[in-house]
CSV table of C-alpha atoms in Angstrom, one decimal:
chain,number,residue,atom,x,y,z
A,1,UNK,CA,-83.6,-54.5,-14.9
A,2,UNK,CA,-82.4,-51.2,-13.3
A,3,UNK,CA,-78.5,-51.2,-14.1
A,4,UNK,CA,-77.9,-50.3,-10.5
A,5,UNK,CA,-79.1,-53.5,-9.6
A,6,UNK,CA,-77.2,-55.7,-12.7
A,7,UNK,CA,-73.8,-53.9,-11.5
A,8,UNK,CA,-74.5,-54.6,-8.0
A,9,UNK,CA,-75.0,-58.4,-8.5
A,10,UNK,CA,-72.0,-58.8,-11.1
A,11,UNK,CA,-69.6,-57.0,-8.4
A,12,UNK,CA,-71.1,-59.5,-6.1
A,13,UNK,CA,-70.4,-62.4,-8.2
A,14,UNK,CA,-66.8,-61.3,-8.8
A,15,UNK,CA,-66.3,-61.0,-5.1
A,16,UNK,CA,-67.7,-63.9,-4.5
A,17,UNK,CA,-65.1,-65.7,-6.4
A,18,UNK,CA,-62.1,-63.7,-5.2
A,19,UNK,CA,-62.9,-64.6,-1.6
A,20,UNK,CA,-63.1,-68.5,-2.7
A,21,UNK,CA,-59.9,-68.3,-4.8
A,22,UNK,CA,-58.5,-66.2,-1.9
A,23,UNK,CA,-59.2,-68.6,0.3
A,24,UNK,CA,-58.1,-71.3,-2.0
A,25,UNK,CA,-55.0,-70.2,-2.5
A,26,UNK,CA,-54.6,-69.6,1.6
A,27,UNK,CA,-55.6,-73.8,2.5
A,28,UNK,CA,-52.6,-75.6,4.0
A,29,UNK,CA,-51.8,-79.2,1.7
A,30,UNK,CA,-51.1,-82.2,3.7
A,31,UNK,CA,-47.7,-83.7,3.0
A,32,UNK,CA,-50.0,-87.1,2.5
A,33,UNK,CA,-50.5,-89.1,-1.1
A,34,UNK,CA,-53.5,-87.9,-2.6
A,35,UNK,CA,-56.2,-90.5,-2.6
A,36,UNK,CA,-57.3,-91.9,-5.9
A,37,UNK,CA,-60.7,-90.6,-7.0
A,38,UNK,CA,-64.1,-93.1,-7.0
A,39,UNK,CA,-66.3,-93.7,-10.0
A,40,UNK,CA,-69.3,-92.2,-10.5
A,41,UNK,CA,-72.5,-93.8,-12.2
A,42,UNK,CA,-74.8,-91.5,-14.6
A,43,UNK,CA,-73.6,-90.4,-18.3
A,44,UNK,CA,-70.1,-91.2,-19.4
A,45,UNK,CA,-67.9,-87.9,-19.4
A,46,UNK,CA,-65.2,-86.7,-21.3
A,47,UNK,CA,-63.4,-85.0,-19.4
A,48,UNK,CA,-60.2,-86.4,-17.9
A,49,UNK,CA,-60.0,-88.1,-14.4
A,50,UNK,CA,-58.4,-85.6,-11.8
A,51,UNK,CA,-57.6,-86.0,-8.4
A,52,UNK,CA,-57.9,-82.2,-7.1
A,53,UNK,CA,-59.6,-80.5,-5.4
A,54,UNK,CA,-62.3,-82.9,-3.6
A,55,UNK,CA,-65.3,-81.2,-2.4
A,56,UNK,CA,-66.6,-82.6,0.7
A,57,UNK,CA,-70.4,-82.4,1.6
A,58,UNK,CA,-72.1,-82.5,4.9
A,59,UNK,CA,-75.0,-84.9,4.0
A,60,UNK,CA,-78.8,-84.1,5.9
A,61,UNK,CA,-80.7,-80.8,4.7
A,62,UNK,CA,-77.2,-79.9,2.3
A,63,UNK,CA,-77.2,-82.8,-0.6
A,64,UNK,CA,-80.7,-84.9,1.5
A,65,UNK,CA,-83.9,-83.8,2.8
A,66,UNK,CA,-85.9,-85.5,5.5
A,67,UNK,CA,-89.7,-84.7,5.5
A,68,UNK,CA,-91.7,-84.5,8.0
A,69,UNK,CA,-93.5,-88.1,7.4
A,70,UNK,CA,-89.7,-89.3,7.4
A,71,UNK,CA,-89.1,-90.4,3.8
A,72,UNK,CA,-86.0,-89.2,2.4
A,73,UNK,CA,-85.3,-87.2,-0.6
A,74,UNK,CA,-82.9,-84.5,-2.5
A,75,UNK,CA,-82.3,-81.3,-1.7
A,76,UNK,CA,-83.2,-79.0,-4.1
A,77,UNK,CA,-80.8,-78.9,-6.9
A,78,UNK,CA,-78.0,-81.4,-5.4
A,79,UNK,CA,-78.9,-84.1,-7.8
A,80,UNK,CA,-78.2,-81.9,-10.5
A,81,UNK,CA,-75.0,-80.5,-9.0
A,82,UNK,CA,-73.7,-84.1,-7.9
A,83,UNK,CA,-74.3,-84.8,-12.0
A,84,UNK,CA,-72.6,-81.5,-12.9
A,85,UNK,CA,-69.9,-82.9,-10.1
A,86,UNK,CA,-69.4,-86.5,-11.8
A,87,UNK,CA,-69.4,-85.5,-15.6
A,88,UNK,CA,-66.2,-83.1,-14.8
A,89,UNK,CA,-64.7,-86.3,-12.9
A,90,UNK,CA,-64.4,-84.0,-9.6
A,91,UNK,CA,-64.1,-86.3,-6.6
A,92,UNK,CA,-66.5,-85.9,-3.7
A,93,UNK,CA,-66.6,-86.9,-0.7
A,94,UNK,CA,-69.2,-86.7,2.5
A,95,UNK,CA,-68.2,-85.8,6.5
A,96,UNK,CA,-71.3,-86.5,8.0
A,97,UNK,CA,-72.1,-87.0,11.8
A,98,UNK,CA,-74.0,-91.1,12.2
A,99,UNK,CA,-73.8,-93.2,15.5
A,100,UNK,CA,-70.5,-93.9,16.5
A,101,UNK,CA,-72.0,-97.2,17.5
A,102,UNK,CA,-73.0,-98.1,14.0
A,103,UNK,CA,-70.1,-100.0,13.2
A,104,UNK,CA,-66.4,-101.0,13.8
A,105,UNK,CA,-65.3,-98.7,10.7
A,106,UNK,CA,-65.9,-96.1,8.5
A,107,UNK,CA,-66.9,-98.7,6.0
A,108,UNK,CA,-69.2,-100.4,8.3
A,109,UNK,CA,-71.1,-97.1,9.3
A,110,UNK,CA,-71.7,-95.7,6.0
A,111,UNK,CA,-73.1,-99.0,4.7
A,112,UNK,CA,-75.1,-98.4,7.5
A,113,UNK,CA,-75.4,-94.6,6.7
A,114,UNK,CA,-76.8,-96.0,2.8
A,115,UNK,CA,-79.3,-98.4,4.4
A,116,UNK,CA,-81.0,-95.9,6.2
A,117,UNK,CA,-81.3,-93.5,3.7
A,118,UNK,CA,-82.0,-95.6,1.3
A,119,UNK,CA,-85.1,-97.2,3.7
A,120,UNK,CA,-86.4,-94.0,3.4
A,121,UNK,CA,-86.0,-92.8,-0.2
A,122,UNK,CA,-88.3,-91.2,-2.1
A,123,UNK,CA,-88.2,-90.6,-5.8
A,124,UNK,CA,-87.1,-92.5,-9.5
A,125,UNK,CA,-83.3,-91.4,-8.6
A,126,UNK,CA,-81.3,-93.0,-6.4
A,127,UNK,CA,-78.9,-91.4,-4.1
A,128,UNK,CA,-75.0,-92.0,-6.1
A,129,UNK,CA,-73.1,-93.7,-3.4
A,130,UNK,CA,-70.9,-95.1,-5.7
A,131,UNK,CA,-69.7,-91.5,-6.3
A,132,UNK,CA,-68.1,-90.9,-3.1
A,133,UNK,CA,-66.2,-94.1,-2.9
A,134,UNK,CA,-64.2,-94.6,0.3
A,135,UNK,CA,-64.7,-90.5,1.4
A,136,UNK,CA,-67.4,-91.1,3.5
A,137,UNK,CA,-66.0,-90.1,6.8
A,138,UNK,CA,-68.1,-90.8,10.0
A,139,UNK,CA,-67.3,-90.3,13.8
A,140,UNK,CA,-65.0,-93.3,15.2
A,141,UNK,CA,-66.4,-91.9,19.1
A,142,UNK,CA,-69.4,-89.4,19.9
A,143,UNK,CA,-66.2,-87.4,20.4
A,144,UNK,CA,-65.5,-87.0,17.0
A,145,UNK,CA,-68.7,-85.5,16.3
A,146,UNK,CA,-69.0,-82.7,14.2
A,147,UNK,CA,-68.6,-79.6,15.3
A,148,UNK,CA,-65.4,-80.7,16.7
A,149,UNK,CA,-62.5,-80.8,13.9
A,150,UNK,CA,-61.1,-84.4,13.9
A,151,UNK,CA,-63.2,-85.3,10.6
A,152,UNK,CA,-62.1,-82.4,9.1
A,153,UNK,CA,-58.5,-83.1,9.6
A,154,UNK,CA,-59.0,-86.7,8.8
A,155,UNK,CA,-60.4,-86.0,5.6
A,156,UNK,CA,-57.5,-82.9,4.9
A,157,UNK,CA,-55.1,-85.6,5.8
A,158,UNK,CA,-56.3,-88.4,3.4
A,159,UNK,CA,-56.3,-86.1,0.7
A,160,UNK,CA,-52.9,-85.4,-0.2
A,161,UNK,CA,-52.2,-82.3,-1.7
A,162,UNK,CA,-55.5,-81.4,-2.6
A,163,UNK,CA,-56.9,-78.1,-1.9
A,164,UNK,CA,-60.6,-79.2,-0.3
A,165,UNK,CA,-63.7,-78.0,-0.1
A,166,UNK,CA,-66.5,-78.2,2.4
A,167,UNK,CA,-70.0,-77.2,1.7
A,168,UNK,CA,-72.5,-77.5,4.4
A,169,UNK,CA,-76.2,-75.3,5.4
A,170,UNK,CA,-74.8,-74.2,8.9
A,171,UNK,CA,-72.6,-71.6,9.1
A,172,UNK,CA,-70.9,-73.1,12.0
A,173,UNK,CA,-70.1,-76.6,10.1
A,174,UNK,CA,-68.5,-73.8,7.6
A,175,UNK,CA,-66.4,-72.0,10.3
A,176,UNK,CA,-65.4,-75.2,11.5
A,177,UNK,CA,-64.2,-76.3,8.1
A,178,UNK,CA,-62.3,-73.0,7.1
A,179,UNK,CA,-60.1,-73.6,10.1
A,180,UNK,CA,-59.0,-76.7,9.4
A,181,UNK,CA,-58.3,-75.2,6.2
A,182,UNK,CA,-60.9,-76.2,3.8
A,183,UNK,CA,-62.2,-73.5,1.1
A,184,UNK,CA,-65.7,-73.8,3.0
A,185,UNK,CA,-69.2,-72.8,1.2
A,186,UNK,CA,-72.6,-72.1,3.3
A,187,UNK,CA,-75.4,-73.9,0.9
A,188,UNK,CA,-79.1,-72.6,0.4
A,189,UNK,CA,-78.3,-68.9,1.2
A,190,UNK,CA,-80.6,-66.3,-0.3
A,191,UNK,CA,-79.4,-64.6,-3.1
A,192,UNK,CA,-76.2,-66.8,-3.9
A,193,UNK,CA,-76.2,-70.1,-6.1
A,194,UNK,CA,-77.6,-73.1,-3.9
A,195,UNK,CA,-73.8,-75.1,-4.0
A,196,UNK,CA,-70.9,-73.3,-5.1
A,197,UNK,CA,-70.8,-72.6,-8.9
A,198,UNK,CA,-69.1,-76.1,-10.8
A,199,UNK,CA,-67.3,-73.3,-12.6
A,200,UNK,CA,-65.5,-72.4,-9.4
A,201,UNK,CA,-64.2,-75.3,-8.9
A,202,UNK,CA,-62.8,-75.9,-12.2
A,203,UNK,CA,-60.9,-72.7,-10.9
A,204,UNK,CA,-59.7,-74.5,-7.3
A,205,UNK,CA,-58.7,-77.3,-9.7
A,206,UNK,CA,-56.3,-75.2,-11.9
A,207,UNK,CA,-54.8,-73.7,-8.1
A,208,UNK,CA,-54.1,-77.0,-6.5
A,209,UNK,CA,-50.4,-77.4,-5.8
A,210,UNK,CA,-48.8,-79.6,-8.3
């Protein structure tokens, strides 16, 4: 490889981490008590349960894929990076724009959100609900509707003194995210890792306020 090209990408790495602990270290906390974290299915980890920092998904075309004959599937390399997620015990969480009408609740609309997905699914592995617990936040009106902030400050709020993190595929759900104060992370850009690095997050983790 021409060393040009190997220092290039390594100073691209680093600053690629400075921005997120930069921005990390910038997030506002909420004055709320932090939410307990979920359980996660899959192999047993070692690693002791923590509550910060919760990394919040967008759901359609970041973590799922709908083809074109409408079944349902992962993205490319979000099962692996949900696994990578759960054996570390770091909480997730998913903000995810569904019919306001689809029920009364949060609750009711993302047992509604998992019935339609899972309708749909394609594949031997399942799509880990259980993993995000209660953190499935849905619009309460078609105002709330993403791109608009209130599920973005309803999540922030419910998490205590977390830092959070929002990873999405549109850099306006992104934007939208960051000013709310969320470290935010544009998935499935060319020529950076598909979610941002589990290794990074670790590193959020050790910069959440006590």
């Amino acid at each position: 490889m021409d060393s040009s090209v190997s220092k290039g990408s390594a100073r691209a790495g680093l600053a690629l981490g400075a921005a997120l602990l930069s921005a990390a270290l910038c997030a506002t906390a909420s004055a709320a008590a932090p939410e307990v974290a979920g359980g996660g299915t899959g192999t047993a980890a070692v690693a002791p349960a923590r509550a910060c920092p919760i990394v919040y998904f967008d759901l359609g075309e970041t973590l799922v894929h709908t083809a074109a004959d409408g079944t349902t599937g992962y993205q490319p390399g979000a099962a692996a990076y949900l696994r990578a997620l759960r054996e570390r015990r770091v909480p997730v969480g998913l903000i995810t724009n569904v019919p306001s009408s689809w029920g009364a609740t949060d609750a009711e609309r993302a047992a509604r959100l998992r019935q339609e997905v899972d309708a749909t699914w394609r594949g031997s592995t399942p799509f880990p609900w259980e993993d995000f617990g209660a953190r499935v936040l849905t619009p309460r009106t078609e105002a709330e509707r993403k791109p608009g902030p209130t599920l973005w400050q309803r999540a922030k709020a419910g998490s205590g003194r977390c830092l959070v993190v929002h990873q999405a595929e549109t850099a306006e759900e992104v934007r939208a995210a960051s000013a709310v104060g969320f470290v935010p992370y544009q998935v499935g850009r060319p020529h950076r890792p598909a979610f941002l690095p589990v290794r990074l997050v670790e590193l959020l983790d050790r910069r959440s306020p006590a």
